[in-house]
């Protein structure tokens, strides 16, 4: 694994709502600080908790997007999500940059970032439902809508996809991910 390559890979962490993207990302960064977390801009109240993100109004988000503040942005779950252009700087000196993306934007992300690794997390459907309910961030309607997207497919043509089941203990998932990242010099 190289130290601080000029432009570290971007690891797009994807999967159904509740699968554990933010939890796995935080645990990976805690294990290896060279795995940097890219903070997102979301039109969601910051007090919603979960990941560390910047909450803005839809009007502010639109102004930021128009001003070129995002490397990429998308809509999902009635929210807007943006990845700030700072991600290009974060890649310098990192082992890799972890970012929570929608499965729908992976083709764009691969074109933008070049060296993109997709970490596709999965979990059993009953586990997803239990975790969303336990997290308590969304109401029943939003949880149902999110669960409907659980099986959204990954786009064709992705160069590197690592699929890991996060139905079991988080620590086990983290070890599996770190092992699967090893051979390809990340
Ligand atoms: N391996 C695990 N075992 C048990 N609980 C987990 C595990 N991974 C995540 N969780 C819990 O499941 C809930 C959902 O996790 P998290 O918010 O990280 O998912 P997510 O994929 O980021 O969801 P979203 O996409 O909706 O933000 C949280 O309460 C988290 O603590
Ligand atoms: O189902 P798909 O399109 O893969 O992802 C939909 C949304 O869910 C996740 O965000 P959140 O943290 O759950 O709000 C993703 O980052 C994306 O924004």
PDB file of C-alpha atoms and ligand atoms in Angstrom:
ATOM      1  CA  UNK A   1       0.000   0.000   0.000  1.00  0.00           C
ATOM      2  CA  UNK A   2       1.655   3.261  -1.076  1.00  0.00           C
ATOM      3  CA  UNK A   3       2.079   6.224   1.265  1.00  0.00           C
ATOM      4  CA  UNK A   4       0.165   9.346   0.176  1.00  0.00           C
ATOM      5  CA  UNK A   5       0.064   8.909  -3.590  1.00  0.00           C
ATOM      6  CA  UNK A   6      -0.314  12.166  -5.517  1.00  0.00           C
ATOM      7  CA  UNK A   7      -3.945  11.359  -6.247  1.00  0.00           C
ATOM      8  CA  UNK A   8      -5.385   8.706  -3.970  1.00  0.00           C
ATOM      9  CA  UNK A   9      -8.255   6.498  -5.113  1.00  0.00           C
ATOM     10  CA  UNK A  10     -11.823   7.513  -4.303  1.00  0.00           C
ATOM     11  CA  UNK A  11     -13.787   4.757  -2.574  1.00  0.00           C
ATOM     12  CA  UNK A  12     -17.497   5.269  -3.271  1.00  0.00           C
ATOM     13  CA  UNK A  13     -19.444   3.548  -0.486  1.00  0.00           C
ATOM     14  CA  UNK A  14     -22.874   2.604  -1.767  1.00  0.00           C
ATOM     15  CA  UNK A  15     -25.861   0.459  -0.898  1.00  0.00           C
ATOM     16  CA  UNK A  16     -29.387   0.561   0.434  1.00  0.00           C
ATOM     17  CA  UNK A  17     -30.389   3.076   3.053  1.00  0.00           C
ATOM     18  CA  UNK A  18     -29.646   1.576   6.451  1.00  0.00           C
ATOM     19  CA  UNK A  19     -27.039  -0.877   5.157  1.00  0.00           C
ATOM     20  CA  UNK A  20     -24.349   0.839   7.192  1.00  0.00           C
ATOM     21  CA  UNK A  21     -22.470   3.078   4.754  1.00  0.00           C
ATOM     22  CA  UNK A  22     -21.797   5.863   7.235  1.00  0.00           C
ATOM     23  CA  UNK A  23     -21.003   3.409  10.052  1.00  0.00           C
ATOM     24  CA  UNK A  24     -18.547   1.441   7.932  1.00  0.00           C
ATOM     25  CA  UNK A  25     -16.900   4.629   6.630  1.00  0.00           C
ATOM     26  CA  UNK A  26     -16.447   6.023  10.143  1.00  0.00           C
ATOM     27  CA  UNK A  27     -15.063   2.714  11.407  1.00  0.00           C
ATOM     28  CA  UNK A  28     -12.618   2.448   8.476  1.00  0.00           C
ATOM     29  CA  UNK A  29     -11.356   6.005   9.046  1.00  0.00           C
ATOM     30  CA  UNK A  30     -10.961   5.233  12.747  1.00  0.00           C
ATOM     31  CA  UNK A  31      -8.819   2.219  11.854  1.00  0.00           C
ATOM     32  CA  UNK A  32      -6.651   4.086   9.355  1.00  0.00           C
ATOM     33  CA  UNK A  33      -6.587   7.902   9.437  1.00  0.00           C
ATOM     34  CA  UNK A  34      -5.097   7.868   5.929  1.00  0.00           C
ATOM     35  CA  UNK A  35      -8.579   6.788   4.802  1.00  0.00           C
ATOM     36  CA  UNK A  36     -10.094  10.266   4.676  1.00  0.00           C
ATOM     37  CA  UNK A  37     -13.856  10.935   4.925  1.00  0.00           C
ATOM     38  CA  UNK A  38     -15.336  13.349   2.376  1.00  0.00           C
ATOM     39  CA  UNK A  39     -17.999  15.461   4.087  1.00  0.00           C
ATOM     40  CA  UNK A  40     -21.211  15.955   2.073  1.00  0.00           C
ATOM     41  CA  UNK A  41     -23.527  18.949   1.665  1.00  0.00           C
ATOM     42  CA  UNK A  42     -27.147  17.841   2.107  1.00  0.00           C
ATOM     43  CA  UNK A  43     -30.459  19.692   2.269  1.00  0.00           C
ATOM     44  CA  UNK A  44     -31.177  17.862   5.538  1.00  0.00           C
ATOM     45  CA  UNK A  45     -31.256  19.476   9.005  1.00  0.00           C
ATOM     46  CA  UNK A  46     -27.867  18.923  10.665  1.00  0.00           C
ATOM     47  CA  UNK A  47     -29.607  17.843  13.833  1.00  0.00           C
ATOM     48  CA  UNK A  48     -30.737  14.738  11.921  1.00  0.00           C
ATOM     49  CA  UNK A  49     -27.522  13.162  13.204  1.00  0.00           C
ATOM     50  CA  UNK A  50     -25.683  10.199  11.658  1.00  0.00           C
ATOM     51  CA  UNK A  51     -22.826  11.230   9.382  1.00  0.00           C
ATOM     52  CA  UNK A  52     -21.010  14.549   9.820  1.00  0.00           C
ATOM     53  CA  UNK A  53     -22.408  16.646   6.961  1.00  0.00           C
ATOM     54  CA  UNK A  54     -23.116  20.277   6.116  1.00  0.00           C
ATOM     55  CA  UNK A  55     -26.856  20.980   6.180  1.00  0.00           C
ATOM     56  CA  UNK A  56     -28.091  23.772   3.890  1.00  0.00           C
ATOM     57  CA  UNK A  57     -31.417  25.037   2.571  1.00  0.00           C
ATOM     58  CA  UNK A  58     -32.476  24.068  -0.956  1.00  0.00           C
ATOM     59  CA  UNK A  59     -31.883  27.685  -2.017  1.00  0.00           C
ATOM     60  CA  UNK A  60     -28.321  27.678  -0.682  1.00  0.00           C
ATOM     61  CA  UNK A  61     -27.690  24.296  -2.306  1.00  0.00           C
ATOM     62  CA  UNK A  62     -28.866  25.622  -5.677  1.00  0.00           C
ATOM     63  CA  UNK A  63     -26.605  28.675  -5.336  1.00  0.00           C
ATOM     64  CA  UNK A  64     -23.627  26.442  -4.449  1.00  0.00           C
ATOM     65  CA  UNK A  65     -24.285  24.144  -7.397  1.00  0.00           C
ATOM     66  CA  UNK A  66     -24.590  27.117  -9.771  1.00  0.00           C
ATOM     67  CA  UNK A  67     -21.307  28.494  -8.435  1.00  0.00           C
ATOM     68  CA  UNK A  68     -19.467  25.230  -9.181  1.00  0.00           C
ATOM     69  CA  UNK A  69     -18.967  24.297  -5.536  1.00  0.00           C
ATOM     70  CA  UNK A  70     -19.635  20.596  -6.162  1.00  0.00           C
ATOM     71  CA  UNK A  71     -17.596  17.998  -8.010  1.00  0.00           C
ATOM     72  CA  UNK A  72     -20.913  16.171  -8.415  1.00  0.00           C
ATOM     73  CA  UNK A  73     -24.407  16.378  -6.967  1.00  0.00           C
ATOM     74  CA  UNK A  74     -27.680  14.489  -7.165  1.00  0.00           C
ATOM     75  CA  UNK A  75     -31.219  14.217  -5.781  1.00  0.00           C
ATOM     76  CA  UNK A  76     -32.517  11.305  -3.745  1.00  0.00           C
ATOM     77  CA  UNK A  77     -35.143  10.728  -1.061  1.00  0.00           C
ATOM     78  CA  UNK A  78     -36.441  14.269  -1.666  1.00  0.00           C
ATOM     79  CA  UNK A  79     -33.037  15.673  -0.693  1.00  0.00           C
ATOM     80  CA  UNK A  80     -30.130  17.221  -2.590  1.00  0.00           C
ATOM     81  CA  UNK A  81     -26.616  15.868  -2.020  1.00  0.00           C
ATOM     82  CA  UNK A  82     -23.369  17.539  -3.074  1.00  0.00           C
ATOM     83  CA  UNK A  83     -19.723  16.459  -2.995  1.00  0.00           C
ATOM     84  CA  UNK A  84     -17.602  19.628  -2.612  1.00  0.00           C
ATOM     85  CA  UNK A  85     -14.714  20.168  -5.013  1.00  0.00           C
ATOM     86  CA  UNK A  86     -12.432  19.943  -1.957  1.00  0.00           C
ATOM     87  CA  UNK A  87     -12.406  16.193  -2.646  1.00  0.00           C
ATOM     88  CA  UNK A  88      -9.697  16.842  -5.237  1.00  0.00           C
ATOM     89  CA  UNK A  89      -7.427  18.280  -2.529  1.00  0.00           C
ATOM     90  CA  UNK A  90      -8.369  15.576  -0.024  1.00  0.00           C
ATOM     91  CA  UNK A  91      -7.039  12.942  -2.441  1.00  0.00           C
ATOM     92  CA  UNK A  92      -3.518  14.368  -2.171  1.00  0.00           C
ATOM     93  CA  UNK A  93      -1.633  12.624   0.603  1.00  0.00           C
ATOM     94  CA  UNK A  94      -4.467  10.264   1.511  1.00  0.00           C
ATOM     95  CA  UNK A  95      -4.421   6.477   1.199  1.00  0.00           C
ATOM     96  CA  UNK A  96      -7.938   6.822  -0.232  1.00  0.00           C
ATOM     97  CA  UNK A  97     -10.959   9.101   0.142  1.00  0.00           C
ATOM     98  CA  UNK A  98     -14.212   7.521   1.352  1.00  0.00           C
ATOM     99  CA  UNK A  99     -17.437   9.101   0.073  1.00  0.00           C
ATOM    100  CA  UNK A 100     -21.074   8.061   0.421  1.00  0.00           C
ATOM    101  CA  UNK A 101     -22.563   8.194  -3.083  1.00  0.00           C
ATOM    102  CA  UNK A 102     -25.809   7.269  -4.737  1.00  0.00           C
ATOM    103  CA  UNK A 103     -25.599   4.164  -6.911  1.00  0.00           C
ATOM    104  CA  UNK A 104     -27.139   6.323  -9.632  1.00  0.00           C
ATOM    105  CA  UNK A 105     -24.088   8.589  -9.962  1.00  0.00           C
ATOM    106  CA  UNK A 106     -21.310   5.964 -10.011  1.00  0.00           C
ATOM    107  CA  UNK A 107     -20.846   6.249 -13.786  1.00  0.00           C
ATOM    108  CA  UNK A 108     -20.356  10.002 -13.494  1.00  0.00           C
ATOM    109  CA  UNK A 109     -18.054   9.517 -10.498  1.00  0.00           C
ATOM    110  CA  UNK A 110     -15.875   7.041 -12.414  1.00  0.00           C
ATOM    111  CA  UNK A 111     -15.520   9.540 -15.244  1.00  0.00           C
ATOM    112  CA  UNK A 112     -14.694  12.348 -12.806  1.00  0.00           C
ATOM    113  CA  UNK A 113     -12.313  10.595 -10.448  1.00  0.00           C
ATOM    114  CA  UNK A 114     -10.759   7.976 -12.744  1.00  0.00           C
ATOM    115  CA  UNK A 115      -9.363   5.771  -9.981  1.00  0.00           C
ATOM    116  CA  UNK A 116     -12.723   4.857  -8.422  1.00  0.00           C
ATOM    117  CA  UNK A 117     -13.296   1.843  -6.207  1.00  0.00           C
ATOM    118  CA  UNK A 118     -16.934   0.989  -5.455  1.00  0.00           C
ATOM    119  CA  UNK A 119     -17.547  -0.543  -2.038  1.00  0.00           C
ATOM    120  CA  UNK A 120     -21.034  -2.004  -2.398  1.00  0.00           C
ATOM    121  CA  UNK A 121     -22.482  -2.885   0.991  1.00  0.00           C
ATOM    122  CA  UNK A 122     -25.346  -5.357   1.263  1.00  0.00           C
ATOM    123  CA  UNK A 123     -27.511  -6.631   4.103  1.00  0.00           C
ATOM    124  CA  UNK A 124     -30.546  -8.892   4.446  1.00  0.00           C
ATOM    125  CA  UNK A 125     -33.823  -7.004   3.897  1.00  0.00           C
ATOM    126  CA  UNK A 126     -35.105  -7.679   7.417  1.00  0.00           C
ATOM    127  CA  UNK A 127     -31.833  -6.341   8.802  1.00  0.00           C
ATOM    128  CA  UNK A 128     -32.242  -3.159   6.742  1.00  0.00           C
ATOM    129  CA  UNK A 129     -35.771  -2.608   8.054  1.00  0.00           C
ATOM    130  CA  UNK A 130     -34.685  -3.195  11.652  1.00  0.00           C
ATOM    131  CA  UNK A 131     -31.726  -0.827  11.343  1.00  0.00           C
ATOM    132  CA  UNK A 132     -33.743   1.972   9.790  1.00  0.00           C
ATOM    133  CA  UNK A 133     -36.370   1.623  12.510  1.00  0.00           C
ATOM    134  CA  UNK A 134     -33.702   1.486  15.202  1.00  0.00           C
ATOM    135  CA  UNK A 135     -31.928   4.570  13.861  1.00  0.00           C
ATOM    136  CA  UNK A 136     -35.144   6.561  14.052  1.00  0.00           C
ATOM    137  CA  UNK A 137     -34.011   9.273  11.588  1.00  0.00           C
ATOM    138  CA  UNK A 138     -36.871   8.794   9.116  1.00  0.00           C
ATOM    139  CA  UNK A 139     -40.627   8.420   9.565  1.00  0.00           C
ATOM    140  CA  UNK A 140     -42.419   5.226   8.516  1.00  0.00           C
ATOM    141  CA  UNK A 141     -43.229   6.563   5.036  1.00  0.00           C
ATOM    142  CA  UNK A 142     -39.642   7.589   4.324  1.00  0.00           C
ATOM    143  CA  UNK A 143     -38.359   4.277   5.668  1.00  0.00           C
ATOM    144  CA  UNK A 144     -40.713   2.394   3.332  1.00  0.00           C
ATOM    145  CA  UNK A 145     -39.602   4.485   0.350  1.00  0.00           C
ATOM    146  CA  UNK A 146     -35.955   3.929   1.208  1.00  0.00           C
ATOM    147  CA  UNK A 147     -36.490   0.181   1.526  1.00  0.00           C
ATOM    148  CA  UNK A 148     -38.089   0.163  -1.930  1.00  0.00           C
ATOM    149  CA  UNK A 149     -34.758   1.395  -3.346  1.00  0.00           C
ATOM    150  CA  UNK A 150     -32.819  -1.349  -1.574  1.00  0.00           C
ATOM    151  CA  UNK A 151     -32.306  -3.409  -4.725  1.00  0.00           C
ATOM    152  CA  UNK A 152     -31.336  -0.524  -7.049  1.00  0.00           C
ATOM    153  CA  UNK A 153     -28.664  -1.969  -9.365  1.00  0.00           C
ATOM    154  CA  UNK A 154     -25.124  -0.716  -9.874  1.00  0.00           C
ATOM    155  CA  UNK A 155     -24.463   0.721 -13.369  1.00  0.00           C
ATOM    156  CA  UNK A 156     -22.573  -1.338 -15.968  1.00  0.00           C
ATOM    157  CA  UNK A 157     -18.921  -0.634 -16.724  1.00  0.00           C
ATOM    158  CA  UNK A 158     -17.569  -0.047 -13.248  1.00  0.00           C
ATOM    159  CA  UNK A 159     -13.898  -0.969 -13.217  1.00  0.00           C
ATOM    160  CA  UNK A 160     -13.593  -2.116  -9.610  1.00  0.00           C
ATOM    161  CA  UNK A 161     -16.438  -3.219  -7.309  1.00  0.00           C
ATOM    162  CA  UNK A 162     -15.921  -4.752  -3.880  1.00  0.00           C
ATOM    163  CA  UNK A 163     -19.153  -6.230  -2.508  1.00  0.00           C
ATOM    164  CA  UNK A 164     -19.313  -6.864   1.249  1.00  0.00           C
ATOM    165  CA  UNK A 165     -22.233  -8.110   3.310  1.00  0.00           C
ATOM    166  CA  UNK A 166     -22.728  -5.948   6.399  1.00  0.00           C
ATOM    167  CA  UNK A 167     -25.483  -8.073   7.938  1.00  0.00           C
ATOM    168  CA  UNK A 168     -23.114  -9.218  10.677  1.00  0.00           C
ATOM    169  CA  UNK A 169     -21.003  -7.364  13.235  1.00  0.00           C
ATOM    170  CA  UNK A 170     -19.546  -4.050  12.063  1.00  0.00           C
ATOM    171  CA  UNK A 171     -16.035  -5.054  13.162  1.00  0.00           C
ATOM    172  CA  UNK A 172     -16.199  -8.112  10.924  1.00  0.00           C
ATOM    173  CA  UNK A 173     -17.261  -5.993   7.968  1.00  0.00           C
ATOM    174  CA  UNK A 174     -14.390  -3.559   8.547  1.00  0.00           C
ATOM    175  CA  UNK A 175     -11.821  -6.381   8.630  1.00  0.00           C
ATOM    176  CA  UNK A 176     -13.263  -7.848   5.442  1.00  0.00           C
ATOM    177  CA  UNK A 177     -13.126  -4.491   3.653  1.00  0.00           C
ATOM    178  CA  UNK A 178      -9.527  -3.833   4.726  1.00  0.00           C
ATOM    179  CA  UNK A 179      -8.514  -7.289   3.540  1.00  0.00           C
ATOM    180  CA  UNK A 180     -10.278  -6.889   0.206  1.00  0.00           C
ATOM    181  CA  UNK A 181      -8.584  -3.502  -0.337  1.00  0.00           C
ATOM    182  CA  UNK A 182      -5.093  -4.852   0.304  1.00  0.00           C
ATOM    183  CA  UNK A 183      -4.075  -6.740  -2.837  1.00  0.00           C
ATOM    184  CA  UNK A 184      -4.792  -3.837  -5.179  1.00  0.00           C
ATOM    185  CA  UNK A 185      -2.302  -1.477  -3.495  1.00  0.00           C
ATOM    186  CA  UNK A 186      -4.732   0.919  -1.919  1.00  0.00           C
TER     187      UNK A 186
HETATM  188  N1  LIG B   1     -22.798  -4.108  11.091  1.00  0.00           N
HETATM  189  C1  LIG B   1     -23.764  -3.494  11.829  1.00  0.00           C
HETATM  190  N2  LIG B   1     -24.332  -4.139  12.858  1.00  0.00           N
HETATM  191  C2  LIG B   1     -25.309  -3.547  13.580  1.00  0.00           C
HETATM  192  N3  LIG B   1     -25.792  -2.290  13.360  1.00  0.00           N
HETATM  193  C3  LIG B   1     -25.246  -1.609  12.319  1.00  0.00           C
HETATM  194  C4  LIG B   1     -24.213  -2.156  11.513  1.00  0.00           C
HETATM  195  N4  LIG B   1     -23.892  -1.220  10.569  1.00  0.00           N
HETATM  196  C5  LIG B   1     -24.677  -0.156  10.791  1.00  0.00           C
HETATM  197  N5  LIG B   1     -25.499  -0.367  11.849  1.00  0.00           N
HETATM  198  C6  LIG B   1     -26.532   0.523  12.370  1.00  0.00           C
HETATM  199  O1  LIG B   1     -27.545   0.577  11.369  1.00  0.00           O
HETATM  200  C7  LIG B   1     -28.090   1.916  11.254  1.00  0.00           C
HETATM  201  C8  LIG B   1     -27.860   2.414   9.834  1.00  0.00           C
HETATM  202  O2  LIG B   1     -26.454   2.604   9.666  1.00  0.00           O
HETATM  203  P1  LIG B   1     -25.930   3.812   8.744  1.00  0.00           P
HETATM  204  O3  LIG B   1     -26.657   5.085   9.105  1.00  0.00           O
HETATM  205  O4  LIG B   1     -24.449   3.795   8.797  1.00  0.00           O
HETATM  206  O5  LIG B   1     -26.448   3.299   7.339  1.00  0.00           O
HETATM  207  P2  LIG B   1     -26.376   4.068   5.950  1.00  0.00           P
HETATM  208  O6  LIG B   1     -26.212   3.062   4.875  1.00  0.00           O
HETATM  209  O7  LIG B   1     -25.385   5.179   6.028  1.00  0.00           O
HETATM  210  O8  LIG B   1     -27.818   4.681   5.906  1.00  0.00           O
HETATM  211  P3  LIG B   1     -28.275   5.931   5.005  1.00  0.00           P
HETATM  212  O9  LIG B   1     -27.830   5.639   3.613  1.00  0.00           O
HETATM  213  O10 LIG B   1     -29.753   5.921   5.181  1.00  0.00           O
HETATM  214  O11 LIG B   1     -27.593   7.129   5.629  1.00  0.00           O
HETATM  215  C9  LIG B   1     -27.380   2.748  12.305  1.00  0.00           C
HETATM  216  O12 LIG B   1     -28.185   2.805  13.472  1.00  0.00           O
HETATM  217  C10 LIG B   1     -26.093   1.960  12.577  1.00  0.00           C
HETATM  218  O13 LIG B   1     -25.636   2.163  13.908  1.00  0.00           O
HETATM  219  O1  LIG B   2     -30.346   4.430  -3.291  1.00  0.00           O
HETATM  220  P1  LIG B   2     -29.171   5.195  -3.804  1.00  0.00           P
HETATM  221  O2  LIG B   2     -29.515   6.070  -4.989  1.00  0.00           O
HETATM  222  O3  LIG B   2     -27.927   4.364  -3.995  1.00  0.00           O
HETATM  223  O4  LIG B   2     -28.783   6.240  -2.620  1.00  0.00           O
HETATM  224  C1  LIG B   2     -29.764   7.203  -2.298  1.00  0.00           C
HETATM  225  C2  LIG B   2     -29.181   8.124  -1.267  1.00  0.00           C
HETATM  226  O5  LIG B   2     -28.964   7.414  -0.055  1.00  0.00           O
HETATM  227  C3  LIG B   2     -27.674   7.701   0.388  1.00  0.00           C
HETATM  228  O6  LIG B   2     -27.734   8.899   1.123  1.00  0.00           O
HETATM  229  P2  LIG B   2     -28.395   8.892   2.636  1.00  0.00           P
HETATM  230  O7  LIG B   2     -27.206   9.058   3.510  1.00  0.00           O
HETATM  231  O8  LIG B   2     -29.079   7.574   2.784  1.00  0.00           O
HETATM  232  O9  LIG B   2     -29.385  10.010   2.712  1.00  0.00           O
HETATM  233  C4  LIG B   2     -26.885   7.928  -0.856  1.00  0.00           C
HETATM  234  O10 LIG B   2     -25.736   8.708  -0.614  1.00  0.00           O
HETATM  235  C5  LIG B   2     -27.825   8.648  -1.755  1.00  0.00           C
HETATM  236  O11 LIG B   2     -27.761  10.012  -1.538  1.00  0.00           O
END
